[in-house]
Short mmCIF file of C-alpha atoms and ligand atoms in Angstrom, two decimals:
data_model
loop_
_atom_site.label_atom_id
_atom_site.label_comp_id
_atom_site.label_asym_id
_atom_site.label_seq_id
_atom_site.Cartn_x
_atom_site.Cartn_y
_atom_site.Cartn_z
CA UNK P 1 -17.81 2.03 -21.00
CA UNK P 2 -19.72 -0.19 -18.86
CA UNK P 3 -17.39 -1.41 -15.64
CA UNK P 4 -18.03 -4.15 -12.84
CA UNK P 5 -16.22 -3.34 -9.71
CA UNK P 6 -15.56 -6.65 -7.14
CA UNK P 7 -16.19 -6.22 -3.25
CA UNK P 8 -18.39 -4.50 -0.76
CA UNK P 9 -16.35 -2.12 1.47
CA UNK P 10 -14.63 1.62 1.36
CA UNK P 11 -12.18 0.62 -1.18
CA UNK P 12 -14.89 -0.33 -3.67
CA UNK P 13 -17.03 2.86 -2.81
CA UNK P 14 -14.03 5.22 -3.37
CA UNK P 15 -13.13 3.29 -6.57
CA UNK P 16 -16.48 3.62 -7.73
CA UNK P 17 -16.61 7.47 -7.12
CA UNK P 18 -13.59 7.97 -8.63
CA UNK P 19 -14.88 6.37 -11.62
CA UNK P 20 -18.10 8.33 -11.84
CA UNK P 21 -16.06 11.32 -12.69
CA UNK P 22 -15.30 10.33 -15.75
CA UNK P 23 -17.02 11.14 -19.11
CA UNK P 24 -16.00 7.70 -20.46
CA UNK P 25 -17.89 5.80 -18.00
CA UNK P 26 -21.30 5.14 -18.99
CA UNK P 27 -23.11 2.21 -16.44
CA UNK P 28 -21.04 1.52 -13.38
CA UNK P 29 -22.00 -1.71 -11.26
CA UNK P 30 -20.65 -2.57 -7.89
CA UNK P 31 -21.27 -6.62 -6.86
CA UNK P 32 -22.36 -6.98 -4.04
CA UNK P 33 -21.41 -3.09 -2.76
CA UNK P 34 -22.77 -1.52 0.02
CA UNK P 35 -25.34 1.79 0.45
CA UNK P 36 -22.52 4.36 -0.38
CA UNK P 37 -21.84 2.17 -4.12
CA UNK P 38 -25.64 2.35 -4.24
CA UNK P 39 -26.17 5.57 -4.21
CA UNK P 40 -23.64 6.16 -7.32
CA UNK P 41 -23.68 2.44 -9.15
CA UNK P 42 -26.08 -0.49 -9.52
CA UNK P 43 -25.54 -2.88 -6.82
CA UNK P 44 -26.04 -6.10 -8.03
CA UNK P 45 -26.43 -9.12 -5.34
CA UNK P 46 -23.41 -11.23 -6.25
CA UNK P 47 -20.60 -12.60 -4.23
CA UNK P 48 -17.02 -11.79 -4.91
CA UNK P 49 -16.05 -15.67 -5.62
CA UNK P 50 -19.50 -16.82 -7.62
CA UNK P 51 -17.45 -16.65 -11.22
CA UNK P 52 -20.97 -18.02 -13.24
CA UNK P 53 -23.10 -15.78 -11.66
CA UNK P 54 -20.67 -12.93 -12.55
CA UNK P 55 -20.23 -14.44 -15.77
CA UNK P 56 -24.34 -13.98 -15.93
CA UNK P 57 -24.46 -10.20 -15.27
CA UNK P 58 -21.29 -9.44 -17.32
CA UNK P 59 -23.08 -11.01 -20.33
CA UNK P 60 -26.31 -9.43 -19.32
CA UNK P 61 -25.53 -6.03 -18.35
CA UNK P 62 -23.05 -5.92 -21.46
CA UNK P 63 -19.82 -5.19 -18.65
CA UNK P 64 -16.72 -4.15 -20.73
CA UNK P 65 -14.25 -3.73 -17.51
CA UNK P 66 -14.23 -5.85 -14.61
CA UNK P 67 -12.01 -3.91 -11.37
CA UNK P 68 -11.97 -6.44 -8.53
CA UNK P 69 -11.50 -5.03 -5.44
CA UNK P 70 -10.39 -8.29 -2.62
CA UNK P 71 -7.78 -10.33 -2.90
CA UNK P 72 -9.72 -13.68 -2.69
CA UNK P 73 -11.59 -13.95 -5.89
CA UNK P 74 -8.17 -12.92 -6.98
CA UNK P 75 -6.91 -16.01 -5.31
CA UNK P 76 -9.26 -17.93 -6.53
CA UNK P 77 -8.60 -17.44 -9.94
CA UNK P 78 -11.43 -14.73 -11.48
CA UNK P 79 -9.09 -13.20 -14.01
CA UNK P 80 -7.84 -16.83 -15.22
CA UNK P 81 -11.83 -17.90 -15.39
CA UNK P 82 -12.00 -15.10 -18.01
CA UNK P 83 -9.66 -15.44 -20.14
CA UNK P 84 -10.52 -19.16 -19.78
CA UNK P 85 -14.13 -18.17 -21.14
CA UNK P 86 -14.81 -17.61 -24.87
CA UNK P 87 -17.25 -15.78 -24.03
CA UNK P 88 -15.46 -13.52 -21.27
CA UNK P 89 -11.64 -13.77 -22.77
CA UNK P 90 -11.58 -10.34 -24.16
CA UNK P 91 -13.31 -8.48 -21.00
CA UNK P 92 -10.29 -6.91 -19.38
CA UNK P 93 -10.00 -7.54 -15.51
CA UNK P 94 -8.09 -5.50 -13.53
CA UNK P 95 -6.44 -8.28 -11.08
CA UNK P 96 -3.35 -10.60 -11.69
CA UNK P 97 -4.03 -13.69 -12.75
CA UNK P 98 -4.24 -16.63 -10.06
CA UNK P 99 0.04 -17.66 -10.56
CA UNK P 100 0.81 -14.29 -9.79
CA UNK P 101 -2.21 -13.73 -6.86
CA UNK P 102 0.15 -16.17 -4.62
CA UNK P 103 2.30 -13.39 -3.78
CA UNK P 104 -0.52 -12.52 -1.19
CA UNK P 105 -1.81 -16.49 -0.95
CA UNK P 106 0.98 -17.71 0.10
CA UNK P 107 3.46 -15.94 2.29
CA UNK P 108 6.09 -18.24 1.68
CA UNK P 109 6.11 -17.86 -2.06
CA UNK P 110 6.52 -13.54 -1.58
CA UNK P 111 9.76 -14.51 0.62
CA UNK P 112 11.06 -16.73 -2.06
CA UNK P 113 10.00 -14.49 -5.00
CA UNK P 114 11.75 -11.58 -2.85
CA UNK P 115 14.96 -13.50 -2.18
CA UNK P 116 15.53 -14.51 -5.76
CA UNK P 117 14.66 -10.97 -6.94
CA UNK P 118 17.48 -9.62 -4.05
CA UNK P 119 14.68 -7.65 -3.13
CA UNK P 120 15.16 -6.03 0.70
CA UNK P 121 13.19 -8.33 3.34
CA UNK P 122 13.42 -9.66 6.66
CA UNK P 123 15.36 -13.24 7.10
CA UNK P 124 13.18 -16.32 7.44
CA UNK P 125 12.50 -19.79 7.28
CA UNK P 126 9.61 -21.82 6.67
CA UNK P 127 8.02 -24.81 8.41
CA UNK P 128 5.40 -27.78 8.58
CA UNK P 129 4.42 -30.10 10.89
CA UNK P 130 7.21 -32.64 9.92
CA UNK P 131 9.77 -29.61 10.76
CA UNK P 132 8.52 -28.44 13.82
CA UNK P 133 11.43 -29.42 15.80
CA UNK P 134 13.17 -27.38 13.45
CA UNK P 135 11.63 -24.57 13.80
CA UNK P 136 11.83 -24.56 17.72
CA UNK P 137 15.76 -24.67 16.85
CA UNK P 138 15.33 -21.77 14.43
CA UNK P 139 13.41 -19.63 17.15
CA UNK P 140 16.18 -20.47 19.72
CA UNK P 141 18.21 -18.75 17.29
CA UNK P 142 16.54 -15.58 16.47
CA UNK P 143 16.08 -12.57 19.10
CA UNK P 144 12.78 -11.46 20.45
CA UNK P 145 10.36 -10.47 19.18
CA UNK P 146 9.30 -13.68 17.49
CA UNK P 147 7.06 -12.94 13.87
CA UNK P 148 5.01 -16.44 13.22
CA UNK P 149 2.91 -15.80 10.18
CA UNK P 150 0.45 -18.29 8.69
CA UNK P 151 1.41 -18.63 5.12
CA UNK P 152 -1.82 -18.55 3.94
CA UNK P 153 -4.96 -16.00 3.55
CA UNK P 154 -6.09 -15.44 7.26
CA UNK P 155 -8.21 -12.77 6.79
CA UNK P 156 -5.65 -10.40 8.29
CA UNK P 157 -5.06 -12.18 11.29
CA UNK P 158 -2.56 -14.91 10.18
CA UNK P 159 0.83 -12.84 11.70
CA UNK P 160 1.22 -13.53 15.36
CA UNK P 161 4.26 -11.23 17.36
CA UNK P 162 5.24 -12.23 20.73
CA UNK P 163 7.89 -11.53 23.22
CA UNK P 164 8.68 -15.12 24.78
CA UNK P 165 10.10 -17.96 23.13
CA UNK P 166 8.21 -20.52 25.08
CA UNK P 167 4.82 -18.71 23.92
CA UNK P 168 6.53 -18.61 20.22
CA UNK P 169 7.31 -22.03 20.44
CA UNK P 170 3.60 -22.66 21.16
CA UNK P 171 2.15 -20.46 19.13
CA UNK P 172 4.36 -21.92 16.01
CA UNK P 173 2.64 -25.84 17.25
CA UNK P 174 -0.74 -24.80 17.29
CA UNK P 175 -0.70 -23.25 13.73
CA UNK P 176 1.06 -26.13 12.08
CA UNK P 177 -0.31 -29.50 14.53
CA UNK P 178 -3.45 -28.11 15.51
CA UNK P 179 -4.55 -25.88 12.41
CA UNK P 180 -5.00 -22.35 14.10
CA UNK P 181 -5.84 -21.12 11.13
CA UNK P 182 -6.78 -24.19 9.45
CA UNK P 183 -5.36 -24.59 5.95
CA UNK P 184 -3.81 -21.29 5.87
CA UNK P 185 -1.09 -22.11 8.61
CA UNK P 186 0.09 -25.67 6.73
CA UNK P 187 3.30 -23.92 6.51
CA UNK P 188 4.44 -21.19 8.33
CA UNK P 189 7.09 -18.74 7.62
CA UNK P 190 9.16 -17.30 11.04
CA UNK P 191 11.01 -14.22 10.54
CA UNK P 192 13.75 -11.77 11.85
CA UNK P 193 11.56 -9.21 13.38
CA UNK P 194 12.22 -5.42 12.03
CA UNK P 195 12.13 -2.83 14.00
CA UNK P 196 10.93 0.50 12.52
CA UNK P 197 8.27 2.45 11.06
CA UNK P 198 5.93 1.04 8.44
CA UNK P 199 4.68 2.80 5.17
CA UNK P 200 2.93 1.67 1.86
CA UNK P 201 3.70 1.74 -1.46
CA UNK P 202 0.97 1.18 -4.27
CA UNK P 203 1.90 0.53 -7.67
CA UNK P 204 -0.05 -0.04 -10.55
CA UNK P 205 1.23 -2.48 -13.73
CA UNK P 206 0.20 -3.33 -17.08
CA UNK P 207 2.57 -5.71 -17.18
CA UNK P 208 5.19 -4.05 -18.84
CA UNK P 209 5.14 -0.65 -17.77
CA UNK P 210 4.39 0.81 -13.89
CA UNK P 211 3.39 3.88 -12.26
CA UNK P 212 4.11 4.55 -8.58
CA UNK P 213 1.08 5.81 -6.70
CA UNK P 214 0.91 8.03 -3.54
CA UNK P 215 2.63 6.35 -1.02
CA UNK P 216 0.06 5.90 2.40
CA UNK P 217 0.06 5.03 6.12
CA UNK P 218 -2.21 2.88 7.76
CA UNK P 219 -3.27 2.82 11.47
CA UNK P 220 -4.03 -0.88 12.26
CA UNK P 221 -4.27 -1.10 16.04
CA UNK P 222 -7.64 -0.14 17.54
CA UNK P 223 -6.01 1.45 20.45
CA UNK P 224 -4.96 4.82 20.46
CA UNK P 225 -0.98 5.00 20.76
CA UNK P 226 -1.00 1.60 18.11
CA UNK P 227 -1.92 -0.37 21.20
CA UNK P 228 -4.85 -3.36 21.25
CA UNK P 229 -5.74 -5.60 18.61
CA UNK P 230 -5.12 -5.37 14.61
CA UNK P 231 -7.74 -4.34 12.61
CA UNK P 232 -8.31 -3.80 8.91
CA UNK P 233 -6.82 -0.32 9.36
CA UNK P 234 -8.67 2.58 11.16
CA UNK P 235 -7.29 5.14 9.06
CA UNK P 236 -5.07 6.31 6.89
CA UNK P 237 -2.57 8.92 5.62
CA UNK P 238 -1.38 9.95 1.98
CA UNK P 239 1.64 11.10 1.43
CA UNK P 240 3.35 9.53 4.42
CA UNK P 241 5.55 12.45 5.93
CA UNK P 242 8.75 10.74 6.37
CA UNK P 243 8.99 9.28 2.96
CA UNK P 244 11.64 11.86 1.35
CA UNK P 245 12.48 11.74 -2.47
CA UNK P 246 16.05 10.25 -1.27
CA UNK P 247 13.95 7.38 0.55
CA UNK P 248 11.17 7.07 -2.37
CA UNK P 249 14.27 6.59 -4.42
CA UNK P 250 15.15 3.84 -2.36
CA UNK P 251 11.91 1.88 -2.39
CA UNK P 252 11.69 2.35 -6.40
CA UNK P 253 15.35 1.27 -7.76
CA UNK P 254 15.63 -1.53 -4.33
CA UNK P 255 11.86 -2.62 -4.19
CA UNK P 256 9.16 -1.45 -7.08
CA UNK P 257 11.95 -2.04 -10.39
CA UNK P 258 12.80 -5.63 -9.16
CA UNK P 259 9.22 -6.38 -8.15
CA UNK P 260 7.80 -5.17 -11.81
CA UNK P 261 11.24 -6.85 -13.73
CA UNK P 262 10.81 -10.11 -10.98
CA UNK P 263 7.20 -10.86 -12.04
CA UNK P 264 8.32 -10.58 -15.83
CA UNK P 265 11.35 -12.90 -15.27
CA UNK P 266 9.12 -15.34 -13.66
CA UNK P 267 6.29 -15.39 -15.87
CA UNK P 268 4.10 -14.01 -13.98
CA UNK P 269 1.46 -11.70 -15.91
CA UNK P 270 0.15 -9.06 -14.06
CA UNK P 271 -2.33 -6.42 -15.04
CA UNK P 272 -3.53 -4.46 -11.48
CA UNK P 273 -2.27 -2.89 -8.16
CA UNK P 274 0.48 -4.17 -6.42
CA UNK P 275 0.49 -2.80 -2.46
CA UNK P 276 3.61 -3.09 -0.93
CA UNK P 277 4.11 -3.04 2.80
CA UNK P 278 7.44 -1.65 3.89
CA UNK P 279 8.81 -0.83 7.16
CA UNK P 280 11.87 1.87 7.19
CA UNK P 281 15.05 0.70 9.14
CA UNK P 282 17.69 2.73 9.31
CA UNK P 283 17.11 4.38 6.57
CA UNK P 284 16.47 1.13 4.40
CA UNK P 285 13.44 -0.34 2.75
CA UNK P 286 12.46 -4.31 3.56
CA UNK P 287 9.55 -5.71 2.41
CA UNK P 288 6.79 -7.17 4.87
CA UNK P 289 4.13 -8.25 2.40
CA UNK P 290 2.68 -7.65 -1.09
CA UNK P 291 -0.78 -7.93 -1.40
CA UNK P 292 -2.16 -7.75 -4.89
CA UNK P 293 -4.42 -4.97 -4.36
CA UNK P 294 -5.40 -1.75 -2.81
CA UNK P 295 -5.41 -1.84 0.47
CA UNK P 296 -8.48 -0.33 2.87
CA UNK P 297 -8.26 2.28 4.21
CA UNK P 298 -5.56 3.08 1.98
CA UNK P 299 -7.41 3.59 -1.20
CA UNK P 300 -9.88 6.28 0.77
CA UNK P 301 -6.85 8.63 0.92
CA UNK P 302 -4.72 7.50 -2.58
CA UNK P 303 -7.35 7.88 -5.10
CA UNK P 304 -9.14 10.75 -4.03
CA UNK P 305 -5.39 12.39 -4.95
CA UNK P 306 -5.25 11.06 -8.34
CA UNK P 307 -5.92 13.83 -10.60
CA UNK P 308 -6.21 11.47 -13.71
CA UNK P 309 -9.33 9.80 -15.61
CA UNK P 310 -9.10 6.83 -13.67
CA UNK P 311 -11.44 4.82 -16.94
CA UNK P 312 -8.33 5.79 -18.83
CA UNK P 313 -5.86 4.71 -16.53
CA UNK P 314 -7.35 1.45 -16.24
CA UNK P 315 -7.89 0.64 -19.75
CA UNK P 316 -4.38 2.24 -20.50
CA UNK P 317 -3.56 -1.07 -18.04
CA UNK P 318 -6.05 -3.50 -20.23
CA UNK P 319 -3.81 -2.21 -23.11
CA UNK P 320 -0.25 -2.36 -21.86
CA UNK P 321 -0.16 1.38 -22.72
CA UNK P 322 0.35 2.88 -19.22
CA UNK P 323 3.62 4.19 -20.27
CA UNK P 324 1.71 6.20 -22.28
CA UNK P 325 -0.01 7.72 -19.40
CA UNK P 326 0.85 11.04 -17.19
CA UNK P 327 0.02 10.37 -13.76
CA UNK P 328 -1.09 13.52 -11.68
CA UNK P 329 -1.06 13.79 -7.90
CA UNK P 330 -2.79 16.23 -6.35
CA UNK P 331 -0.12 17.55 -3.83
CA UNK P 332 -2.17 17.82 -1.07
CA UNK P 333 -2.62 15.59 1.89
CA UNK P 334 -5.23 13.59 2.42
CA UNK P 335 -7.06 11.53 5.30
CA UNK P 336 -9.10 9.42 6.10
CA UNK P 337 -10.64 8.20 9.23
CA UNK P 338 -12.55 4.96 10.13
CA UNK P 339 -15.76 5.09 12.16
CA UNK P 340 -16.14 1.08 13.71
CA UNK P 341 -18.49 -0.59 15.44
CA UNK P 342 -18.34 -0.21 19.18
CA UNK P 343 -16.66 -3.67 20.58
CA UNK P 344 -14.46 -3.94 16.93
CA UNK P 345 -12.44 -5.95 15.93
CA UNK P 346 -13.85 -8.40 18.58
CA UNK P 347 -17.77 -9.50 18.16
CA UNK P 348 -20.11 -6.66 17.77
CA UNK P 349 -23.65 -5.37 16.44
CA UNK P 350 -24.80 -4.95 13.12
CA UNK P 351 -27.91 -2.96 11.89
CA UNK P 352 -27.81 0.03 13.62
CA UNK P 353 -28.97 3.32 11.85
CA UNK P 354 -26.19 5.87 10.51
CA UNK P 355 -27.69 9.73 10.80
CA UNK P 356 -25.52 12.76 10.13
CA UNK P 357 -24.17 12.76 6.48
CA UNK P 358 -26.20 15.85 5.53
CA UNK P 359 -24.08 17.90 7.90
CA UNK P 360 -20.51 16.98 6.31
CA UNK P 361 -19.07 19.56 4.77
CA UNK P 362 -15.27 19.83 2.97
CA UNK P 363 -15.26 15.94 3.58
CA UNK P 364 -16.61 12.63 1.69
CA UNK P 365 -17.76 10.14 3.34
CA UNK P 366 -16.94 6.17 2.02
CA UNK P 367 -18.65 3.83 3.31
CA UNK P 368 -17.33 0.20 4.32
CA UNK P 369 -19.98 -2.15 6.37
CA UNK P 370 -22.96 -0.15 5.62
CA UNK P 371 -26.31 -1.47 3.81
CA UNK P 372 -29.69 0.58 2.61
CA UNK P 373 -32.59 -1.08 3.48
CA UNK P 374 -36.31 0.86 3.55
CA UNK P 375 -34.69 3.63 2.84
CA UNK P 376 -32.52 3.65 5.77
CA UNK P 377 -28.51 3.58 6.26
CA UNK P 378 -27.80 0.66 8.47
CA UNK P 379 -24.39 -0.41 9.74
CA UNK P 380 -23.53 -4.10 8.13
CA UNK P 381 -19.88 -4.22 9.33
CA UNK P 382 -17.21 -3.90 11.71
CA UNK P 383 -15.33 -1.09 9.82
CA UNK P 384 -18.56 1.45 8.57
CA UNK P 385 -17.70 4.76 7.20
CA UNK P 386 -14.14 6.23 6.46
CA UNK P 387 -13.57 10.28 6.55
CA UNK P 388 -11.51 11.22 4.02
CA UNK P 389 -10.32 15.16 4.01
CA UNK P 390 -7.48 17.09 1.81
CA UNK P 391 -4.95 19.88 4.03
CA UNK P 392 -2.01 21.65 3.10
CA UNK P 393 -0.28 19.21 5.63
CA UNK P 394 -1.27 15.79 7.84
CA UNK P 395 -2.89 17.85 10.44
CA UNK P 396 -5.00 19.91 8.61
CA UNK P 397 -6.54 17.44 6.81
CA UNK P 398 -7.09 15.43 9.77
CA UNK P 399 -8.61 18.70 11.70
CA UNK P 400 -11.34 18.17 8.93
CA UNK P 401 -11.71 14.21 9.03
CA UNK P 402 -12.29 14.83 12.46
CA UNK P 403 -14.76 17.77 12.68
CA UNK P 404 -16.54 15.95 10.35
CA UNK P 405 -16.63 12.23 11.57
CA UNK P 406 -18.25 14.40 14.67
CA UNK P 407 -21.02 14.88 13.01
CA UNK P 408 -22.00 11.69 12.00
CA UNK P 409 -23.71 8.89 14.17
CA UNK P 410 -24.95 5.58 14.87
CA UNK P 411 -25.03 3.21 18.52
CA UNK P 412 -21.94 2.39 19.91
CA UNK P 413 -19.49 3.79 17.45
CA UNK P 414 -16.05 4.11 17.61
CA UNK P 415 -13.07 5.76 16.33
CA UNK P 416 -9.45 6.44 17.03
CA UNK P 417 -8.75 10.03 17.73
CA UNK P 418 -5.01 9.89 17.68
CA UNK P 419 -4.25 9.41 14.05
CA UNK P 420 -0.87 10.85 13.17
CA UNK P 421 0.12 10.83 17.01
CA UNK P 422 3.71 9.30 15.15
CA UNK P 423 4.65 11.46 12.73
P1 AMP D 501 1.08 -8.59 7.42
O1 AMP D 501 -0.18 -9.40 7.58
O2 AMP D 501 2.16 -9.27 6.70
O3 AMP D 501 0.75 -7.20 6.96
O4 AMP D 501 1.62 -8.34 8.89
C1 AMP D 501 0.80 -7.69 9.84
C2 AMP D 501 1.63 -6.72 10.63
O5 AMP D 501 2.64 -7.40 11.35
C3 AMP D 501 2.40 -5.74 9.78
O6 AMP D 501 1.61 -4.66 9.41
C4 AMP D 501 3.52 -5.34 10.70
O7 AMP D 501 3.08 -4.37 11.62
C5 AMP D 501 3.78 -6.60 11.45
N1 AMP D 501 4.93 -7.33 10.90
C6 AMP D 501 4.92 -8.23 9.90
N2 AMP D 501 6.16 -8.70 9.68
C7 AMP D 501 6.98 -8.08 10.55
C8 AMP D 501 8.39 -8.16 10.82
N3 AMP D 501 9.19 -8.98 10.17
N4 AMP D 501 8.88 -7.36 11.79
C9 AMP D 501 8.06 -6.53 12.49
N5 AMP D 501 6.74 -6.43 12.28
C10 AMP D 501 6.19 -7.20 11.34
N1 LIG D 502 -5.07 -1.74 5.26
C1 LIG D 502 -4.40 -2.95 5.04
C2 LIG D 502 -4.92 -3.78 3.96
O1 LIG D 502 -5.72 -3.38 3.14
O2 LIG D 502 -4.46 -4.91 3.86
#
């Protein structure tokens, strides 16, 4: 089978391996990719939302499978442009279709889809710019901290935390009056903040049928102790220690059933990943966000566990016949850590050359921002190369991540040396 994967960064590359190690894959293509996809895949030089020039190299290259990676394209409507497509209608994409994509688009649509489902979440109420001296009332009403999050895609930076109600109150006028994050914070949802410790749960849906991944932990802050900015996540952790069978049992009969049953009741077809973000309080699941893909750095540590043929997952998922499927975890733990660009997730320097990955040993290396050019390994990102290691336990495996990530280099980099410092 010949597959497509969508997107340029570690999830993609760790995808991509995964597929490689299986005897029904026969040309694997990664658009655009980055120097780790094309060392195992042919990167072809298309962006994630140019749907006719993908529609060119699917035809051309003969693609059977297309895996896409981001959520925007998702967004944006890529698996609705196929099956749109005479030409591209029977192609499988792994991706929910553009009605069911808005669970990540639009923040306000997850709460409602949540609330009619009864699934656990954090109470809320939306606003616009006509209701903004509502939602200064609704703010006097709540108890620091104040969550403000841009109901749109905001390239991870749309949820805004503070302590003081004057600053909320602020904060909640520039996104809606002056456009903070233009479009994206039209409406903005405000939310009862939840105190506790956050986990992920990845699921993956034909449709009908669903399979619970390895659950994960991401470390978003740059700062060691979680302190400093948000980033895309600079490292993760599969399985997340705290998350007992009694509390996995939780999160499937209060969260993943109602999610899977919720998107049926509503119409909403969906063939792909579903990530869930959770944080624990008291004991109890509540929903954060859904995002309708794998997250990054999560996939680094989740798939490298799956013992499965991940071609025959996925077309078990272009078939509705996942039910059909054994899924296999390897038991150990695995982790993965993320080697930045020094000044991250603020502005920094592209371009500079990686050296090292002939010394790693009982590690793989993904790589994120990274691009080949003469021959060379060149940083392209802000997020570069992620570490993943297996251990009998969290510690081990990071002991290895970390005598590893050592060993690589390149000007200026960074990385958190703290990982697990929670558990
Ligand atoms: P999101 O973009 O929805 O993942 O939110 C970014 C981060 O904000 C999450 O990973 C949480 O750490 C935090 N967050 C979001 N919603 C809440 C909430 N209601 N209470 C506490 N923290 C939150
Ligand atoms: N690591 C968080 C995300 O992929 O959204």
């Amino acid at each position: 089978m010949n597959i497509l994967i969508l997107g340029a960064g570690g999830r993609e590359h760790t995808l991509a391996w995964k597929l490689k190690q299986s005897p029904k894959l026969s040309n694997l293509f990664v658009a655009p990719g980055n120097a780790g996809t094309a060392a195992i895949a042919t990167n072809l030089n298309i962006g994630v939302n140019d749907f006719e020039a993908i529609k060119t190299a699917v035809l051309t290259k003969k693609i059977e499978m297309v895996i896409v990676g981001p959520e925007d394209p998702l967004v944006n409507g890529v698996h609705d442009f196929f099956l749109n497509d005479n030409d591209l209608k029977n192609i499988p994409v792994i991706g929910p279709q553009k009605a069911a994509a808005t669970l990540e688009g639009s923040k306000d649509f997850a709460k409602e889809f949540m609330m009619r489902h009864n699934i656990p979440t954090a109470a809320y109420e939306s606003f616009t710019a006509e209701s903004l001296e509502k939602g200064y009332t609704f703010l006097e009403s709540l108890n620091p901290p104040y969550v403000l999050k841009a109901d749109g895609l905001a390239a991870g930076k749309g949820v805004v935390i503070l302590n003081n109600l004057q600053d909320a109150k602020e904060e909640l006028k520039s996104m809606l009056v002056d456009a903070k994050f233009g479009t994206a914070s039209t409406t903005v949802v405000i939310e009862e903040f939840l105190d506790g410790i956050e986990l992920s749960v990845f699921v993956l849906t034909d449709g009908e049928n669903y399979k619970v991944l390895p659950t994960a932990k991401d470390y978003k802050r740059i700062g060691e102790g979680d302190t400093g900015l948000n980033t895309g996540g600079m490292g993760a952790i599969s399985p997340v220690p705290f998350a007992s069978e009694a509390f996995m049992d939780k999160i499937h009969k209060q969260v993943v059933i109602p999610t899977v049953e919720g998107l049926k009741k509503d119409n909403l077809p969906y063939k792909g990943f579903i990530f869930i973000g959770l944080i624990k309080v008291d004991d109890n699941p509540k929903v954060i966000e859904y995002n309708v893909r794998l997250g990054d750095p999560e996939t680094e540590v989740v798939i490298p566990r799956l013992k499965n043929d991940l071609v025959e997952v996925l077309q078990a998922v272009a078939n509705q016949t996942l039910n059909e499927i054994d899924l296999q975890v390897d038991e150990r733990t695995a982790t993965t850590v993320m080697a930045v660009s020094g000044g991250y997730p603020e502005a920094y320097e592209k371009g500079k050359e990686i050296t090292g990955f002939e010394m790693i040993k009982e590690a793989t290396v993904f790589h994120a921002g990274t691009t080949l050019i003469d021959g060379k390994v060149l940083t392209s990102g802000g997020r570069v190369l992620a570490v993943t290691a297996f251990g009998s336990d969290f510690k081990e495996a990071l002991k290895l991540s970390y005598q590893n990530i050592e060993k690589l280099n390149f000007e200026k980099m960074n990385y958190r040396k703290d990982l697990g410092f929670d558990l």
